[in-house]
Amino acid sequence: MGDSIARGVGDLGSGGDVPAWSGRLAHRLGSAQHSIRARAGARIDDVIHHQLNDPVSQTADIALLSAG
C-alpha cells in the first residue's frame, strides 16, 4: 500500500524484468501470491480511505506501507 515507491517506481533492483521490491520480498518469504495496492501520488489519506478499505488488503497476512 502507498505511493509510487511502494509500487516499485525507481526500484533499481528490478531491472525491468523481475518483480519490484514487494515481489522479491514475497518470493523470499515463500508467498505464492502478492498484490500491489499502491498508486502513484497516493498520500496517507488515500491509503486510509481507499487502499485499507480494499477487500484484498483486509485479508492480507502482511502489509507493506510507504507513502508521503
XYZ file of C-alpha atoms in Angstrom:
68
model
C 0.000 0.000 0.000
C 1.135 3.527 -0.513
C 2.593 5.617 -3.296
C 4.908 5.118 -6.284
C 7.796 3.993 -4.058
C 5.631 1.187 -2.680
C 4.621 0.370 -6.244
C 8.282 -0.083 -7.221
C 8.880 3.077 -9.261
C 12.609 3.810 -9.248
C 13.481 0.339 -7.939
C 16.932 -0.166 -9.442
C 16.977 -3.776 -8.302
C 14.118 -4.748 -10.564
C 15.944 -4.114 -13.834
C 12.599 -4.175 -15.602
C 12.460 -7.960 -15.874
C 11.948 -9.064 -12.259
C 9.316 -8.067 -9.701
C 9.575 -4.833 -7.751
C 10.841 -4.985 -4.167
C 7.489 -6.199 -2.818
C 7.517 -9.109 -5.249
C 11.066 -10.030 -4.327
C 10.146 -9.920 -0.629
C 7.076 -12.092 -1.242
C 9.275 -14.592 -3.083
C 11.826 -14.684 -0.241
C 9.038 -15.212 2.300
C 7.671 -18.078 0.222
C 4.406 -16.350 -0.646
C 2.519 -17.906 -3.519
C 0.962 -14.561 -4.378
C 1.140 -10.895 -3.566
C -0.850 -7.870 -4.572
C 0.390 -4.323 -5.042
C -2.352 -1.933 -3.925
C -0.112 1.164 -4.148
C -0.855 4.030 -6.520
C 1.496 6.737 -7.754
C 0.870 10.027 -5.977
C -1.010 8.456 -3.067
C -0.761 10.110 0.329
C -1.564 8.745 3.773
C -5.158 9.980 3.440
C -5.513 7.952 0.216
C -4.140 4.860 1.934
C -6.540 5.231 4.871
C -9.657 5.955 2.831
C -9.078 3.845 -0.280
C -6.337 1.247 -0.001
C -7.130 -0.018 3.510
C -10.782 -0.492 2.542
C -9.840 -2.756 -0.354
C -11.064 -6.328 0.390
C -7.684 -7.767 -0.641
C -5.916 -5.510 1.865
C -8.240 -6.633 4.653
C -7.303 -10.299 4.242
C -3.543 -9.846 3.904
C -1.126 -11.590 6.254
C 1.485 -8.860 5.781
C 1.096 -5.257 4.665
C 3.946 -3.051 3.481
C 3.307 0.677 3.503
C 5.249 3.572 2.031
C 3.550 6.910 1.391
C 4.445 10.573 1.525
